[in-house]
Structure formats: C-alpha cells, structure tokens
C-alpha cells in the first residue's frame, strides 16, 4: 500500500482503519474521481429488481502524494524538478501531480511538456531512463476533460529503477506529442495506441493503423466501443456476448 | 502500370475467362523501364516459414534488401479487450494464449500485477513461488527449443527441427502431468497456483533434467561448430547496443550486444534473487551470438530447475486469504481433472456458508482496490510486462501487455536493410517473434 | 476436376471413384497455414514423436498451388480472413479444409470484434476438430477421418446425388434441442 495514504479514516466509523489490506476497495473522498457508478449487476436500462438500483458510488484512483515519497522516489523527483528548472521550466506547471502507490511512482505530465520531460529523463546522468517499455492507453470516459490517458513506463538500467509517466488528453482533442524522436521504440507502440484508442501522437513519422485492417471504423479498445461479440446458440438457448450479459459491477 | 482484364469468351457452360501471366510480364517490363532492379516483394502473411502470420515487405535490388517493413496484426485477437469482461481470475485463461510459447510467463506477469494491485505480494506461499519459477524455467527451455528448432528449419536444417521438437515433447509431458494440458495452461492464478504438483512430478522432472543434460550437448555438436551454420549466422542480423537501447530490444538480442541485463537479476521477482545462475552474454551482436546465448540459457535453466526441486517443501500453494484464494479443489476423477468430489460434498452437505462463499467468489470474483500496477518478468524473448488498471471492480478495467516479441520485431528493419534476402530469414529467426505475442 | 467429372453414372464411374479416392487419400499435401497455438501442435504432429509421415503427408507445402489440404490452425482474425480466402482460392481442386481447434471452428473463447466466428464463414470446412489446442493424436484422427472421407467421396453425377441426399438427411434430422438423453 502507498506511503501517502497509510492512515485514512472515513465513513460511519472513524475509528476504523480503512487502509487495512483486506478491504475490498477504498471508499471515501480521497483520490481522483474517475467515474460515478449507479446501481449494481450492470442493469442500467430498467428491469433491476435487486433493490440496488439506487446505489451511487464514486470510483476513485489513488490521488497525489505529498513529500517525502520514500526511497529513491524523492531522488528522482528532485533531479527531475532541478533539471526542468535548469531548462527554464516551472516544475509545478510541468508535473500536474505525483502519485505514489503500491511502491510505484507516477508522474502526471502536462502533455505540452511531455517531450522535454522525456528528453531530460533519458539524458540527465542522474536519471538516465534509457529504456522505454512502450505506451499503454487507458480510456476513462467518466473523467471529463481528460478521458484518454497514455501511460509510459521508463526503465533505467544504469540505476535499476522504473517510473511511470501518465499523460492525459480530452476526447474532443485527442492529441499527445509523440516520443518517437526520443525513444524510437515507441514507433509501433504509439501506432498501436492510436489504433486502439484514437490518441493522435503529433510528430509520429507514420501514424497508421497497425493491428486492425486499414479500413477499420472506430477504435476498438475504447470503453464506448462494444466488445463486438455475437450471441451464441447452444442447444437451442441463446447466450449473449460477454459484454451484453448481466454482471457484477 | 495498366491492368488488363482477362479475355472472356462465351461457351455453352457460361463465360470462360482466360487468365494469362500478364501481371508478371508487366512487373518485369516496368522494372526494365525504371532502369534498375528494384522490386518490392511481399513475404507472407501466409508463410512458408514458421513464424506465423508475419508479413514482410521487402524492397530489393537484385539480391540486396534496400528497405524492409513489417506488416503485423494478422493475428490480432482482442485479448486485452476480452479481459475487461471477465473476472480477474478468469484473466489467466486469456493471457496464457497471448504468446503461446511462453504461457507460464504471461500468466506470471499477469498474476504478479494483480497481486501487486491487491497488495498481497508478500503473502504468496513459498511453495507457489518455487513452482512458478520451476515452470517458468521449464518454459524457457521449451521456448528456446522451438526457437532453435524452427530457426534451424528456416535455414534448411531439418535435423535440428526434429531434435528440438523431440526435446520439447519431454517438457510438454511434464506440463501435461502438472497442469493437465500441453499448452495454454491457466495454471498460475492470482494468489498462487490452481493446484499442487501431482505425485510423481518431482521424480519425472529429475529424470528429465538428467536426460536434457545428455541431449543439450547434441545441439552443440550439431550446430555450434558447423561451418554451414556459422556461415549463415555469423554477422547476420547485426544490432549493436545503441540500436538495442533505442529500439527497446531486450532479452537475448540485448545480451548478444554484451549487456548482461536480465530482470531476474536486476529486479528479481518470485524469489529469483535466491537462485544461483549466470547471465550469458556475447559481444558479436549477431544471430550466431543469440543462438549461443539461448543454448547457454537452457543450461542455466536446468540449473535453476534443479535448485527448485531441492527446495520444494510441502505447504500451501494459494494465499491464506479466503477472500482471494480460489475456493475450488481439484482432483483427478474418472473423466479427467475436475472439482474434487469430497470438496463438493463438504460444501454442499455441511456448510451453507462455504457454498455461498464458493458461489460468490466463482461467479462474482474478488474486488481489487483501484489503481494501477506494472509487473515485468524476463521471458525467453525479453521483458514481458503487464500493466493492469483496476477501478475497484471484480473485473480488470484495462490490462495491457508489453510483449517483447512486439518490441523486438521493430528491430527487423535495422537488422535486414542492406543485407541479402536470404539473411532476412535468419535475422527474423534470431529475433524469435511469436505472432500471438506480437498481435495479442 | 477433369474428365472424371463428366463420366456417366454406372460401373465405370464407381470404379474410377474408388481408384481416384484411393490415390487422393494416399498422398494428401497440406498447405502450411499455421496461425496460432494450434500451428505449434501441427508442427509437433509433423515432427519425430507423432510422425505424420506415416500417413504419407509430412511434406507441408509452402505454396498453396501445390497443396490440396488446408489445415486452418488457429484463430482467424478479420484482417487475416481475406488472405485466407485468397490462399484457399489458389489451391487447385479437389481440396479439403480441416478447421483445427475451437477458434477456427467457432471463434472459441474469443467472441469479440477481432476474430471471425468460425472459419466456415469464409471457406467450406470438411472436418471440425475441437480442442484448445487439439492434441497431435486428435489432429491425426481428424486426418484419418478425412482420408476416409476422401476415399469414399463421389464424382460427377454421383457427387450431386450424394449432396442432395446429405441435404435431405440434414433437413430431416432432429435438432439437438429436441434430443433426449445424454446427447442433449
């Protein structure tokens, strides 16, 4: 569990330690809200006889951490902030927030500064993240104004460290600068993320579809794209596709 | 280039079209007019070689490849999307089918990510971790064997292929004994393993290790010093350290450039820091170096397997936390592996709560606290990692796999351009891409 | 597809049928159409322990023009489907298709946007082979069953007659939903 959230009390019983490891999931108002969930069992269009239809629950991801982050995290954060200042950038403008969760550090970077940040992380001798392990797109349709996230994991072989960069873009303007000029390995990874999420990586040498056929419509791994399964008939009974079934949510 | 449609004539049985080899004539004519011998050739996606549905687009001038590009996606399966509609435990069944030659590595990477999200990394029983390591190292053997076997076949050396598949069968027999399946096991689960080792498994693995120690030198004798083999492999598929780093190549490709980077040593998981083994490297940066590294890694894997066998102590193979641990108990029945009848009798007959618990955990699954985690393992091909995001539900919000085949295959162009057409095959074989992992 | 298809029904045709069937089944040339996991099991079947050579078909042809059996081994994606059809069209008649594994047969567990839900949407299938992936023994069993099918296949007017009979039998057959007992 994270260092920043060890003691969180909330809810009806303030004595209860909500960070106990066997809790099903953190409730309360800490963290970043990404979605509001209504009801249960995936019954959204009427027909809910479970009595849970009125349930309202907010889904929250771990929120920003405060110093000290612990371990080598502070060292990396200090070095990064110092290097950015040397370049005449204000770290507070560049780094939206820093999340420390599950022994992993995540820098949320404002997208217009992604390129200088990546360049610094790669070239600064004290940072030296020479290996980028690619981009992973995540789509949060409920996170208004920052629906599309691109997640980069950078590995430093020199210092044996791993950090995560997260950049977000709104759905109406899904542009994120390309990192191919800094990490050429991201060529295919960015094409893949474009293919699945529709994130346009500005400056990519040839941003075309890579997995799906060239004439495919839509971006299949976004949350608003259906799974696309067909109902299956088995011994006379119709079984709907996995995304059409009722499910726990 | 003008395309002339086939001439047609009417007969009593309908229209008959006469198709002639006009296309090729036109290609030759156009090439002659262009006054050079530059031709664009498509290799694949249906392939005479063995790397699955990989499409190589080569621009050749005579025998020289001037430009090379890959066309991938012909095996895109949408596994990452499918995962979002199944419980966390069911996810292993999907990820094991990504890179089907390294099933146990996919499962471990995924399970490590889920365990990190749950915060139960320290609670995984020792026995489960040891068996994970054991199976992963056996898997490294079988994956490298396929790589060397098919790589040999692509050079035209059928003997190596027969040898490789002969030894792989021995590994598959062990898998079958332990998991019940030859491939696609879904044996490693979040929290531990599906079940314990069956009786006799340890003895069979010991026997296998003995047999393998006898068989491995045969590859040396057959290939390592073979002049034809060396002539085809040496200085082919050259990629130096700078190239590897910028293209993100890991695994044997990176180690053939001389950097002993191996996640088992650098960022140990499953207790790898306690095992005694070496990281082989080469400084040749070529296909031959990668072959030698794979051969040596197989020997090292055998060493680790032996250490695993010595360490196995009786104990649980699933976390003690009943909110996560899979409630089923498996047993061998007359119709194969299935739910243990004793266990069913117990939960059906004596404990209502156990039945409810079983039902809830199997149908609904466990909830995973919101957040994201990245877990990387050193697969036979390089850094294999799972990036899992949870929104606090019973199903993954998003799981992305960083597959080494996908990243390493990008290096194909850098390795092949400027070389001969025949060397493209060698270079691709030395990358050892598996399209199931590339396309997922 | 030559003269034998034009023979009149009778003794000559049945004799030619038997001879042709025996010749055809004795040397089936499979095309390499490895797609996914099943392809590895297909290669294993060709290798030492299972030794497909015993049935006169260890040589997998790289070119579809020299092959008469397509073993669709693995999941067929939407992007691969046109390629698969083209390869099938390039194969000379007579040709057969084995749909190896559950993904090729029905889409299997990948009921989603990317995978064709059964290769029979694209090409006619002679043998459906279940399993994920099927064991080499199962593939050999499928191949032997296909041999039997080739051996007893009809030609010319007899083939048309057989197709008609098969269709009538299928229309009369009891749907699984109405079956009783274990088959249900």
PDB file of C-alpha atoms in Angstrom, chain A residues 38-199:
ATOM      1  CA  UNK A  38     -25.016   3.742 -10.260  1.00  0.00           C
ATOM      2  CA  UNK A  39     -26.769   0.505  -9.393  1.00  0.00           C
ATOM      3  CA  UNK A  40     -25.304  -2.944  -9.400  1.00  0.00           C
ATOM      4  CA  UNK A  41     -25.283  -6.029 -11.538  1.00  0.00           C
ATOM      5  CA  UNK A  42     -24.908  -3.983 -14.730  1.00  0.00           C
ATOM      6  CA  UNK A  43     -28.646  -3.409 -15.030  1.00  0.00           C
ATOM      7  CA  UNK A  44     -28.722   0.101 -16.459  1.00  0.00           C
ATOM      8  CA  UNK A  45     -31.866   0.123 -18.536  1.00  0.00           C
ATOM      9  CA  UNK A  46     -34.646  -0.758 -16.108  1.00  0.00           C
ATOM     10  CA  UNK A  47     -35.566  -4.212 -15.016  1.00  0.00           C
ATOM     11  CA  UNK A  48     -33.471  -4.001 -11.888  1.00  0.00           C
ATOM     12  CA  UNK A  49     -35.259  -5.994  -9.240  1.00  0.00           C
ATOM     13  CA  UNK A  50     -32.269  -6.319  -6.967  1.00  0.00           C
ATOM     14  CA  UNK A  51     -33.028  -3.271  -4.898  1.00  0.00           C
ATOM     15  CA  UNK A  52     -29.547  -1.963  -5.515  1.00  0.00           C
ATOM     16  CA  UNK A  53     -30.668   0.285  -8.398  1.00  0.00           C
ATOM     17  CA  UNK A  54     -30.360   3.439  -6.346  1.00  0.00           C
ATOM     18  CA  UNK A  55     -26.840   2.757  -5.204  1.00  0.00           C
ATOM     19  CA  UNK A  56     -24.448   5.575  -6.066  1.00  0.00           C
ATOM     20  CA  UNK A  57     -20.734   5.024  -5.685  1.00  0.00           C
ATOM     21  CA  UNK A  58     -17.798   7.051  -6.911  1.00  0.00           C
ATOM     22  CA  UNK A  59     -14.816   5.291  -8.386  1.00  0.00           C
ATOM     23  CA  UNK A  60     -11.544   6.853  -7.282  1.00  0.00           C
ATOM     24  CA  UNK A  61      -7.976   6.207  -8.282  1.00  0.00           C
ATOM     25  CA  UNK A  62      -5.149   6.919  -5.826  1.00  0.00           C
ATOM     26  CA  UNK A  63      -4.626  10.675  -5.511  1.00  0.00           C
ATOM     27  CA  UNK A  64      -1.488  12.820  -5.398  1.00  0.00           C
ATOM     28  CA  UNK A  65       1.090  12.025  -2.772  1.00  0.00           C
ATOM     29  CA  UNK A  66       2.993  14.558  -0.707  1.00  0.00           C
ATOM     30  CA  UNK A  67       6.679  14.630   0.116  1.00  0.00           C
ATOM     31  CA  UNK A  68       8.560  12.636   1.152  1.00  0.00           C
ATOM     32  CA  UNK A  69       7.677   9.928  -1.329  1.00  0.00           C
ATOM     33  CA  UNK A  70      10.100   7.466   0.218  1.00  0.00           C
ATOM     34  CA  UNK A  71      13.088   5.558  -1.066  1.00  0.00           C
ATOM     35  CA  UNK A  72      14.685   6.682  -4.301  1.00  0.00           C
ATOM     36  CA  UNK A  73      11.453   8.317  -5.423  1.00  0.00           C
ATOM     37  CA  UNK A  74      12.470  11.637  -3.837  1.00  0.00           C
ATOM     38  CA  UNK A  75      15.849  11.480  -5.511  1.00  0.00           C
ATOM     39  CA  UNK A  76      14.277  11.055  -8.949  1.00  0.00           C
ATOM     40  CA  UNK A  77      11.669  13.741  -8.292  1.00  0.00           C
ATOM     41  CA  UNK A  78      14.349  16.189  -7.063  1.00  0.00           C
ATOM     42  CA  UNK A  79      16.590  15.515 -10.019  1.00  0.00           C
ATOM     43  CA  UNK A  80      13.712  15.879 -12.467  1.00  0.00           C
ATOM     44  CA  UNK A  81      12.499  19.122 -10.928  1.00  0.00           C
ATOM     45  CA  UNK A  82      16.023  20.503 -10.797  1.00  0.00           C
ATOM     46  CA  UNK A  83      16.702  19.600 -14.406  1.00  0.00           C
ATOM     47  CA  UNK A  84      13.440  21.178 -15.516  1.00  0.00           C
ATOM     48  CA  UNK A  85      14.277  24.374 -13.658  1.00  0.00           C
ATOM     49  CA  UNK A  86      17.634  24.469 -15.408  1.00  0.00           C
ATOM     50  CA  UNK A  87      15.770  24.455 -18.699  1.00  0.00           C
ATOM     51  CA  UNK A  88      13.684  27.413 -17.548  1.00  0.00           C
ATOM     52  CA  UNK A  89      10.543  25.388 -16.908  1.00  0.00           C
ATOM     53  CA  UNK A  90       8.458  25.645 -13.760  1.00  0.00           C
ATOM     54  CA  UNK A  91       8.094  22.117 -12.330  1.00  0.00           C
ATOM     55  CA  UNK A  92       4.618  22.871 -10.944  1.00  0.00           C
ATOM     56  CA  UNK A  93       3.396  23.676 -14.453  1.00  0.00           C
ATOM     57  CA  UNK A  94       5.003  20.610 -15.985  1.00  0.00           C
ATOM     58  CA  UNK A  95       4.171  17.977 -13.395  1.00  0.00           C
ATOM     59  CA  UNK A  96       0.460  18.002 -12.795  1.00  0.00           C
ATOM     60  CA  UNK A  97       0.763  15.683  -9.806  1.00  0.00           C
ATOM     61  CA  UNK A  98       2.877  12.847  -8.488  1.00  0.00           C
ATOM     62  CA  UNK A  99       1.210   9.670  -7.333  1.00  0.00           C
ATOM     63  CA  UNK A 100       2.971   7.112  -5.192  1.00  0.00           C
ATOM     64  CA  UNK A 101       1.010   3.923  -4.975  1.00  0.00           C
ATOM     65  CA  UNK A 102       1.940   0.263  -4.492  1.00  0.00           C
ATOM     66  CA  UNK A 103       5.659   1.058  -4.476  1.00  0.00           C
ATOM     67  CA  UNK A 104       5.429   2.702  -7.882  1.00  0.00           C
ATOM     68  CA  UNK A 105       5.842   6.373  -8.669  1.00  0.00           C
ATOM     69  CA  UNK A 106       3.767   8.028 -11.352  1.00  0.00           C
ATOM     70  CA  UNK A 107       4.414  11.494 -12.734  1.00  0.00           C
ATOM     71  CA  UNK A 108       1.362  13.014 -14.349  1.00  0.00           C
ATOM     72  CA  UNK A 109       2.828  15.292 -17.005  1.00  0.00           C
ATOM     73  CA  UNK A 110       1.048  18.103 -18.807  1.00  0.00           C
ATOM     74  CA  UNK A 111       1.016  16.964 -22.384  1.00  0.00           C
ATOM     75  CA  UNK A 112       2.697  20.019 -23.930  1.00  0.00           C
ATOM     76  CA  UNK A 113       5.775  19.353 -21.798  1.00  0.00           C
ATOM     77  CA  UNK A 114       5.988  15.605 -22.411  1.00  0.00           C
ATOM     78  CA  UNK A 115       8.809  15.838 -24.938  1.00  0.00           C
ATOM     79  CA  UNK A 116      11.232  17.914 -22.813  1.00  0.00           C
ATOM     80  CA  UNK A 117      10.463  15.764 -19.779  1.00  0.00           C
ATOM     81  CA  UNK A 118      11.204  12.551 -21.655  1.00  0.00           C
ATOM     82  CA  UNK A 119      14.356  14.051 -23.124  1.00  0.00           C
ATOM     83  CA  UNK A 120      15.507  15.052 -19.653  1.00  0.00           C
ATOM     84  CA  UNK A 121      14.690  11.683 -18.155  1.00  0.00           C
ATOM     85  CA  UNK A 122      16.670   9.951 -20.847  1.00  0.00           C
ATOM     86  CA  UNK A 123      19.709  12.220 -20.991  1.00  0.00           C
ATOM     87  CA  UNK A 124      20.278  13.508 -17.459  1.00  0.00           C
ATOM     88  CA  UNK A 125      23.099  11.390 -15.979  1.00  0.00           C
ATOM     89  CA  UNK A 126      21.393  11.230 -12.608  1.00  0.00           C
ATOM     90  CA  UNK A 127      18.145   9.997 -14.151  1.00  0.00           C
ATOM     91  CA  UNK A 128      19.201   8.020 -17.225  1.00  0.00           C
ATOM     92  CA  UNK A 129      15.965   6.237 -18.118  1.00  0.00           C
ATOM     93  CA  UNK A 130      17.320   4.763 -21.310  1.00  0.00           C
ATOM     94  CA  UNK A 131      14.676   2.144 -21.965  1.00  0.00           C
ATOM     95  CA  UNK A 132      11.054   2.967 -22.666  1.00  0.00           C
ATOM     96  CA  UNK A 133       8.801  -0.048 -22.473  1.00  0.00           C
ATOM     97  CA  UNK A 134       6.093   1.423 -24.608  1.00  0.00           C
ATOM     98  CA  UNK A 135       2.752   3.132 -24.323  1.00  0.00           C
ATOM     99  CA  UNK A 136      -0.395   1.765 -22.793  1.00  0.00           C
ATOM    100  CA  UNK A 137      -3.602   3.629 -23.445  1.00  0.00           C
ATOM    101  CA  UNK A 138      -6.397   3.799 -20.901  1.00  0.00           C
ATOM    102  CA  UNK A 139      -9.815   5.270 -21.565  1.00  0.00           C
ATOM    103  CA  UNK A 140     -11.742   6.859 -18.691  1.00  0.00           C
ATOM    104  CA  UNK A 141     -14.980   8.106 -20.274  1.00  0.00           C
ATOM    105  CA  UNK A 142     -16.178   9.451 -16.910  1.00  0.00           C
ATOM    106  CA  UNK A 143     -13.077  11.548 -16.291  1.00  0.00           C
ATOM    107  CA  UNK A 144     -14.326  14.656 -18.085  1.00  0.00           C
ATOM    108  CA  UNK A 145     -11.736  16.711 -19.900  1.00  0.00           C
ATOM    109  CA  UNK A 146      -9.045  14.029 -19.530  1.00  0.00           C
ATOM    110  CA  UNK A 147     -10.690  10.956 -20.943  1.00  0.00           C
ATOM    111  CA  UNK A 148      -7.711   9.462 -22.720  1.00  0.00           C
ATOM    112  CA  UNK A 149      -4.585   8.558 -20.827  1.00  0.00           C
ATOM    113  CA  UNK A 150      -1.288   7.440 -22.292  1.00  0.00           C
ATOM    114  CA  UNK A 151       0.863   5.591 -19.788  1.00  0.00           C
ATOM    115  CA  UNK A 152       4.611   5.214 -20.341  1.00  0.00           C
ATOM    116  CA  UNK A 153       6.919   3.045 -18.279  1.00  0.00           C
ATOM    117  CA  UNK A 154      10.551   4.087 -18.299  1.00  0.00           C
ATOM    118  CA  UNK A 155      13.281   1.808 -17.099  1.00  0.00           C
ATOM    119  CA  UNK A 156      16.746   2.900 -16.062  1.00  0.00           C
ATOM    120  CA  UNK A 157      19.233   0.090 -16.463  1.00  0.00           C
ATOM    121  CA  UNK A 158      22.022   2.310 -15.098  1.00  0.00           C
ATOM    122  CA  UNK A 159      20.260   2.987 -11.799  1.00  0.00           C
ATOM    123  CA  UNK A 160      17.928  -0.039 -11.875  1.00  0.00           C
ATOM    124  CA  UNK A 161      14.742   1.979 -11.491  1.00  0.00           C
ATOM    125  CA  UNK A 162      11.317   2.064 -13.045  1.00  0.00           C
ATOM    126  CA  UNK A 163       8.992   5.062 -13.206  1.00  0.00           C
ATOM    127  CA  UNK A 164       5.699   5.745 -14.863  1.00  0.00           C
ATOM    128  CA  UNK A 165       4.647   8.818 -16.830  1.00  0.00           C
ATOM    129  CA  UNK A 166       0.994   9.469 -17.381  1.00  0.00           C
ATOM    130  CA  UNK A 167      -0.332  11.978 -19.871  1.00  0.00           C
ATOM    131  CA  UNK A 168      -3.961  12.742 -20.485  1.00  0.00           C
ATOM    132  CA  UNK A 169      -5.872  14.292 -23.337  1.00  0.00           C
ATOM    133  CA  UNK A 170      -9.540  15.202 -23.716  1.00  0.00           C
ATOM    134  CA  UNK A 171     -11.711  13.166 -26.046  1.00  0.00           C
ATOM    135  CA  UNK A 172     -12.606  16.134 -28.262  1.00  0.00           C
ATOM    136  CA  UNK A 173      -8.963  16.899 -28.931  1.00  0.00           C
ATOM    137  CA  UNK A 174      -7.033  13.644 -28.542  1.00  0.00           C
ATOM    138  CA  UNK A 175      -3.525  14.929 -29.245  1.00  0.00           C
ATOM    139  CA  UNK A 176      -0.369  13.948 -27.376  1.00  0.00           C
ATOM    140  CA  UNK A 177       3.164  14.686 -28.597  1.00  0.00           C
ATOM    141  CA  UNK A 178       4.984  11.691 -29.995  1.00  0.00           C
ATOM    142  CA  UNK A 179       8.028  10.341 -28.190  1.00  0.00           C
ATOM    143  CA  UNK A 180       9.489   8.597 -31.229  1.00  0.00           C
ATOM    144  CA  UNK A 181      12.214  11.214 -31.558  1.00  0.00           C
ATOM    145  CA  UNK A 182      13.414  10.433 -28.012  1.00  0.00           C
ATOM    146  CA  UNK A 183      12.547   6.731 -27.791  1.00  0.00           C
ATOM    147  CA  UNK A 184      12.388   5.234 -31.302  1.00  0.00           C
ATOM    148  CA  UNK A 185      10.968   2.060 -29.772  1.00  0.00           C
ATOM    149  CA  UNK A 186       7.684   3.890 -29.300  1.00  0.00           C
ATOM    150  CA  UNK A 187       7.079   3.853 -33.052  1.00  0.00           C
ATOM    151  CA  UNK A 188       4.930   0.729 -33.045  1.00  0.00           C
ATOM    152  CA  UNK A 189       3.621   1.260 -29.528  1.00  0.00           C
ATOM    153  CA  UNK A 190       2.176   4.653 -30.464  1.00  0.00           C
ATOM    154  CA  UNK A 191       0.681   3.238 -33.628  1.00  0.00           C
ATOM    155  CA  UNK A 192      -0.933   0.522 -31.549  1.00  0.00           C
ATOM    156  CA  UNK A 193      -2.337   3.021 -29.058  1.00  0.00           C
ATOM    157  CA  UNK A 194      -3.637   5.153 -31.916  1.00  0.00           C
ATOM    158  CA  UNK A 195      -5.209   2.076 -33.453  1.00  0.00           C
ATOM    159  CA  UNK A 196      -6.997   1.063 -30.264  1.00  0.00           C
ATOM    160  CA  UNK A 197      -7.773   4.400 -28.598  1.00  0.00           C
ATOM    161  CA  UNK A 198      -7.638   7.047 -31.291  1.00  0.00           C
ATOM    162  CA  UNK A 199      -4.961   9.066 -29.498  1.00  0.00           C
TER     163      UNK A 199
END
